[in-house]
Short mmCIF file of N, CA, C and O in Angstrom, two decimals:
data_model
loop_
_atom_site.label_atom_id
_atom_site.label_comp_id
_atom_site.label_asym_id
_atom_site.label_seq_id
_atom_site.Cartn_x
_atom_site.Cartn_y
_atom_site.Cartn_z
N MET M 1 -9.83 -34.32 -21.82
CA MET M 1 -9.69 -33.18 -20.96
C MET M 1 -9.92 -31.90 -21.77
O MET M 1 -9.38 -31.74 -22.85
N SER M 2 -10.69 -31.00 -21.25
CA SER M 2 -10.99 -29.78 -22.00
C SER M 2 -9.95 -28.70 -21.71
O SER M 2 -9.44 -28.59 -20.60
N ASP M 3 -9.63 -27.95 -22.70
CA ASP M 3 -8.68 -26.84 -22.55
C ASP M 3 -9.40 -25.63 -22.01
O ASP M 3 -10.59 -25.40 -22.28
N ARG M 4 -8.66 -24.82 -21.23
CA ARG M 4 -9.22 -23.59 -20.71
C ARG M 4 -9.14 -22.51 -21.77
O ARG M 4 -8.15 -22.40 -22.48
N PRO M 5 -10.16 -21.73 -21.89
CA PRO M 5 -10.11 -20.62 -22.85
C PRO M 5 -9.06 -19.59 -22.41
O PRO M 5 -8.76 -19.48 -21.22
N PRO M 6 -8.48 -18.84 -23.33
CA PRO M 6 -7.45 -17.85 -22.98
C PRO M 6 -7.92 -16.80 -21.97
O PRO M 6 -7.13 -16.32 -21.18
N SER M 7 -9.20 -16.49 -21.99
CA SER M 7 -9.71 -15.49 -21.06
C SER M 7 -9.74 -16.01 -19.62
O SER M 7 -9.80 -15.21 -18.69
N ALA M 8 -9.68 -17.31 -19.43
CA ALA M 8 -9.72 -17.87 -18.08
C ALA M 8 -8.47 -17.48 -17.30
O ALA M 8 -8.55 -17.18 -16.10
N GLY M 9 -7.33 -17.47 -17.95
CA GLY M 9 -6.09 -17.06 -17.27
C GLY M 9 -6.14 -15.61 -16.86
O GLY M 9 -5.70 -15.24 -15.78
N ALA M 10 -6.68 -14.77 -17.72
CA ALA M 10 -6.79 -13.34 -17.41
C ALA M 10 -7.77 -13.11 -16.27
O ALA M 10 -7.51 -12.30 -15.37
N SER M 11 -8.88 -13.83 -16.28
CA SER M 11 -9.86 -13.63 -15.21
C SER M 11 -9.31 -14.15 -13.88
O SER M 11 -9.59 -13.57 -12.83
N HIS M 12 -8.52 -15.21 -13.93
CA HIS M 12 -7.91 -15.71 -12.69
C HIS M 12 -6.91 -14.70 -12.15
O HIS M 12 -6.87 -14.43 -10.95
N ALA M 13 -6.10 -14.11 -13.04
CA ALA M 13 -5.13 -13.11 -12.61
C ALA M 13 -5.84 -11.89 -12.02
O ALA M 13 -5.41 -11.34 -11.01
N GLU M 14 -6.94 -11.49 -12.65
CA GLU M 14 -7.71 -10.36 -12.14
C GLU M 14 -8.31 -10.68 -10.77
O GLU M 14 -8.30 -9.85 -9.86
N PHE M 15 -8.81 -11.91 -10.62
CA PHE M 15 -9.36 -12.34 -9.34
C PHE M 15 -8.28 -12.32 -8.26
O PHE M 15 -8.50 -11.84 -7.14
N MET M 16 -7.09 -12.84 -8.57
CA MET M 16 -6.00 -12.89 -7.60
C MET M 16 -5.56 -11.47 -7.23
O MET M 16 -5.25 -11.20 -6.06
N ARG M 17 -5.51 -10.56 -8.18
CA ARG M 17 -5.13 -9.17 -7.91
C ARG M 17 -6.16 -8.52 -6.98
O ARG M 17 -5.79 -7.86 -6.01
N ALA M 18 -7.43 -8.74 -7.26
CA ALA M 18 -8.49 -8.18 -6.40
C ALA M 18 -8.43 -8.78 -5.00
O ALA M 18 -8.60 -8.06 -4.01
N THR M 19 -8.15 -10.08 -4.92
CA THR M 19 -8.05 -10.74 -3.62
C THR M 19 -6.89 -10.16 -2.82
O THR M 19 -7.02 -9.87 -1.63
N ASN M 20 -5.74 -9.98 -3.47
CA ASN M 20 -4.58 -9.42 -2.78
C ASN M 20 -4.84 -7.99 -2.33
O ASN M 20 -4.42 -7.59 -1.24
N ASP M 21 -5.54 -7.21 -3.15
CA ASP M 21 -5.88 -5.84 -2.78
C ASP M 21 -6.79 -5.82 -1.54
O ASP M 21 -6.57 -5.04 -0.62
N GLU M 22 -7.78 -6.69 -1.53
CA GLU M 22 -8.69 -6.76 -0.38
C GLU M 22 -7.95 -7.21 0.88
O GLU M 22 -8.20 -6.69 1.96
N LEU M 23 -7.05 -8.16 0.74
CA LEU M 23 -6.28 -8.63 1.88
C LEU M 23 -5.39 -7.51 2.42
O LEU M 23 -5.29 -7.32 3.64
N ALA M 24 -4.77 -6.74 1.55
CA ALA M 24 -3.93 -5.63 1.98
C ALA M 24 -4.76 -4.58 2.72
O ALA M 24 -4.32 -4.05 3.76
N LYS M 25 -5.96 -4.28 2.22
CA LYS M 25 -6.84 -3.33 2.89
C LYS M 25 -7.23 -3.83 4.27
O LYS M 25 -7.23 -3.08 5.25
N PHE M 26 -7.57 -5.12 4.36
CA PHE M 26 -7.96 -5.71 5.64
C PHE M 26 -6.82 -5.65 6.63
O PHE M 26 -7.01 -5.28 7.79
N GLU M 27 -5.61 -6.01 6.18
CA GLU M 27 -4.45 -5.99 7.08
C GLU M 27 -4.16 -4.58 7.57
O GLU M 27 -3.81 -4.39 8.74
N ARG M 28 -4.31 -3.58 6.71
CA ARG M 28 -4.09 -2.19 7.11
C ARG M 28 -5.10 -1.78 8.18
O ARG M 28 -4.75 -1.19 9.20
N ARG M 29 -6.38 -2.11 7.94
CA ARG M 29 -7.42 -1.78 8.93
C ARG M 29 -7.16 -2.51 10.24
O ARG M 29 -7.37 -1.94 11.32
N GLU M 30 -6.72 -3.76 10.17
CA GLU M 30 -6.46 -4.54 11.38
C GLU M 30 -5.30 -3.93 12.18
O GLU M 30 -5.39 -3.82 13.40
N ARG M 31 -4.24 -3.50 11.50
CA ARG M 31 -3.12 -2.85 12.21
C ARG M 31 -3.58 -1.56 12.88
O ARG M 31 -3.22 -1.29 14.04
N GLU M 32 -4.37 -0.76 12.17
CA GLU M 32 -4.88 0.49 12.74
C GLU M 32 -5.76 0.21 13.95
O GLU M 32 -5.67 0.88 14.97
N PHE M 33 -6.63 -0.81 13.85
CA PHE M 33 -7.51 -1.16 14.96
C PHE M 33 -6.70 -1.61 16.16
O PHE M 33 -6.96 -1.18 17.30
N ARG M 34 -5.70 -2.47 15.95
CA ARG M 34 -4.89 -2.96 17.06
C ARG M 34 -4.13 -1.83 17.73
O ARG M 34 -4.00 -1.80 18.95
N LYS M 35 -3.59 -0.90 16.94
CA LYS M 35 -2.85 0.23 17.51
C LYS M 35 -3.79 1.07 18.36
O LYS M 35 -3.46 1.46 19.48
N LYS M 36 -4.97 1.37 17.83
CA LYS M 36 -5.95 2.18 18.57
C LYS M 36 -6.37 1.46 19.85
O LYS M 36 -6.42 2.06 20.93
N ASP M 37 -6.63 0.17 19.75
CA ASP M 37 -7.04 -0.61 20.91
C ASP M 37 -5.93 -0.65 21.96
O ASP M 37 -6.18 -0.47 23.15
N ARG M 38 -4.69 -0.85 21.51
CA ARG M 38 -3.55 -0.90 22.44
C ARG M 38 -3.40 0.43 23.15
O ARG M 38 -3.20 0.49 24.37
N ASP M 39 -3.50 1.54 22.41
CA ASP M 39 -3.37 2.87 23.01
C ASP M 39 -4.49 3.15 23.99
O ASP M 39 -4.25 3.72 25.06
N GLU M 40 -5.71 2.74 23.66
CA GLU M 40 -6.84 2.95 24.58
C GLU M 40 -6.67 2.15 25.86
O GLU M 40 -6.93 2.65 26.95
N ARG M 41 -6.22 0.89 25.73
CA ARG M 41 -5.99 0.08 26.94
C ARG M 41 -4.87 0.65 27.79
O ARG M 41 -4.96 0.68 29.02
N ALA M 42 -3.81 1.14 27.16
CA ALA M 42 -2.70 1.74 27.90
C ALA M 42 -3.17 2.99 28.64
O ALA M 42 -2.79 3.21 29.80
N LYS M 43 -3.99 3.78 27.98
CA LYS M 43 -4.52 5.00 28.63
C LYS M 43 -5.41 4.63 29.82
O LYS M 43 -5.31 5.22 30.88
N ARG M 44 -6.27 3.63 29.61
CA ARG M 44 -7.17 3.20 30.67
C ARG M 44 -6.40 2.65 31.87
O ARG M 44 -6.74 2.90 33.02
N LEU M 45 -5.33 1.91 31.61
CA LEU M 45 -4.52 1.33 32.67
C LEU M 45 -3.41 2.27 33.14
O LEU M 45 -2.61 1.90 34.00
N GLN M 46 -3.36 3.45 32.57
CA GLN M 46 -2.37 4.48 32.88
C GLN M 46 -0.95 3.96 32.69
O GLN M 46 -0.07 4.15 33.51
N LEU M 47 -0.73 3.29 31.55
CA LEU M 47 0.60 2.81 31.18
C LEU M 47 1.19 3.74 30.13
O LEU M 47 0.46 4.33 29.35
N PRO M 48 2.52 3.84 30.10
CA PRO M 48 3.11 4.66 29.04
C PRO M 48 2.93 3.98 27.69
O PRO M 48 3.08 2.77 27.57
N VAL M 49 2.59 4.76 26.70
CA VAL M 49 2.40 4.23 25.35
C VAL M 49 3.75 4.24 24.66
O VAL M 49 4.42 5.26 24.61
N GLU M 50 4.16 3.08 24.13
CA GLU M 50 5.44 3.00 23.44
C GLU M 50 5.29 3.46 22.01
O GLU M 50 4.26 3.25 21.37
N THR M 51 6.33 4.10 21.50
CA THR M 51 6.30 4.54 20.12
C THR M 51 7.17 3.61 19.29
O THR M 51 8.14 3.05 19.79
N TYR M 52 6.81 3.45 18.04
CA TYR M 52 7.53 2.55 17.15
C TYR M 52 8.07 3.33 15.97
O TYR M 52 7.41 4.22 15.44
N ASP M 53 9.27 2.98 15.58
CA ASP M 53 9.89 3.59 14.41
C ASP M 53 9.21 3.03 13.17
O ASP M 53 9.04 1.83 13.02
N ALA M 54 8.85 3.91 12.25
CA ALA M 54 8.16 3.47 11.03
C ALA M 54 9.08 2.63 10.15
O ALA M 54 8.62 1.78 9.39
N GLU M 55 10.39 2.86 10.26
CA GLU M 55 11.33 2.09 9.44
C GLU M 55 11.44 0.65 9.92
O GLU M 55 11.50 -0.27 9.14
N ASP M 56 11.50 0.45 11.21
CA ASP M 56 11.65 -0.90 11.77
C ASP M 56 10.72 -1.03 12.96
O ASP M 56 11.01 -0.55 14.05
N TRP M 57 9.59 -1.66 12.77
CA TRP M 57 8.58 -1.78 13.82
C TRP M 57 9.05 -2.66 14.97
O TRP M 57 8.48 -2.65 16.04
N ARG M 58 10.15 -3.41 14.78
CA ARG M 58 10.65 -4.27 15.86
C ARG M 58 11.48 -3.50 16.87
O ARG M 58 11.67 -3.96 17.99
N ARG M 59 12.00 -2.33 16.49
CA ARG M 59 12.81 -1.54 17.40
C ARG M 59 11.89 -0.66 18.23
O ARG M 59 11.17 0.18 17.69
N ARG M 60 11.88 -0.85 19.53
CA ARG M 60 10.98 -0.12 20.40
C ARG M 60 11.70 1.05 21.03
O ARG M 60 12.82 0.93 21.49
N THR M 61 11.03 2.18 21.09
CA THR M 61 11.54 3.36 21.75
C THR M 61 10.61 3.66 22.91
O THR M 61 9.43 3.98 22.69
N PRO M 62 11.08 3.56 24.12
CA PRO M 62 10.19 3.81 25.26
C PRO M 62 9.79 5.28 25.35
O PRO M 62 10.58 6.16 25.02
N SER M 63 8.57 5.51 25.76
CA SER M 63 8.09 6.88 25.91
C SER M 63 8.46 7.43 27.28
O SER M 63 8.38 8.62 27.51
N SER M 64 8.86 6.56 28.20
CA SER M 64 9.22 6.97 29.54
C SER M 64 10.73 6.88 29.72
O SER M 64 11.35 5.88 29.35
N PRO M 65 11.37 7.90 30.33
CA PRO M 65 12.81 7.85 30.54
C PRO M 65 13.19 6.79 31.59
O PRO M 65 14.35 6.43 31.70
N LEU M 66 12.23 6.31 32.36
CA LEU M 66 12.52 5.31 33.39
C LEU M 66 12.58 3.90 32.83
O LEU M 66 13.05 3.00 33.50
N HIS M 67 12.13 3.74 31.62
CA HIS M 67 12.12 2.41 31.00
C HIS M 67 13.51 2.04 30.53
O HIS M 67 14.15 2.78 29.81
N ARG M 68 14.01 0.90 30.98
CA ARG M 68 15.33 0.44 30.56
C ARG M 68 15.23 -0.96 30.01
O ARG M 68 14.47 -1.78 30.50
N THR M 69 16.00 -1.26 28.99
CA THR M 69 15.99 -2.61 28.41
C THR M 69 17.26 -3.33 28.74
O THR M 69 18.29 -2.77 29.01
#
């Protein structure tokens, strides 16, 4: 069995770092696209657009006073 040269570990780490950076960029663009798409569909269907707290995206704040949970 052949041993890996020391530079192979560094290149793998660099590859993984670049991959994670690209994935983070993609996920950010995907979230922005979905938000824009959701807002456009809500506007087209004349629905109130809900706002989300940046601290906890699971907590919804209705934009309409008539909305009750």
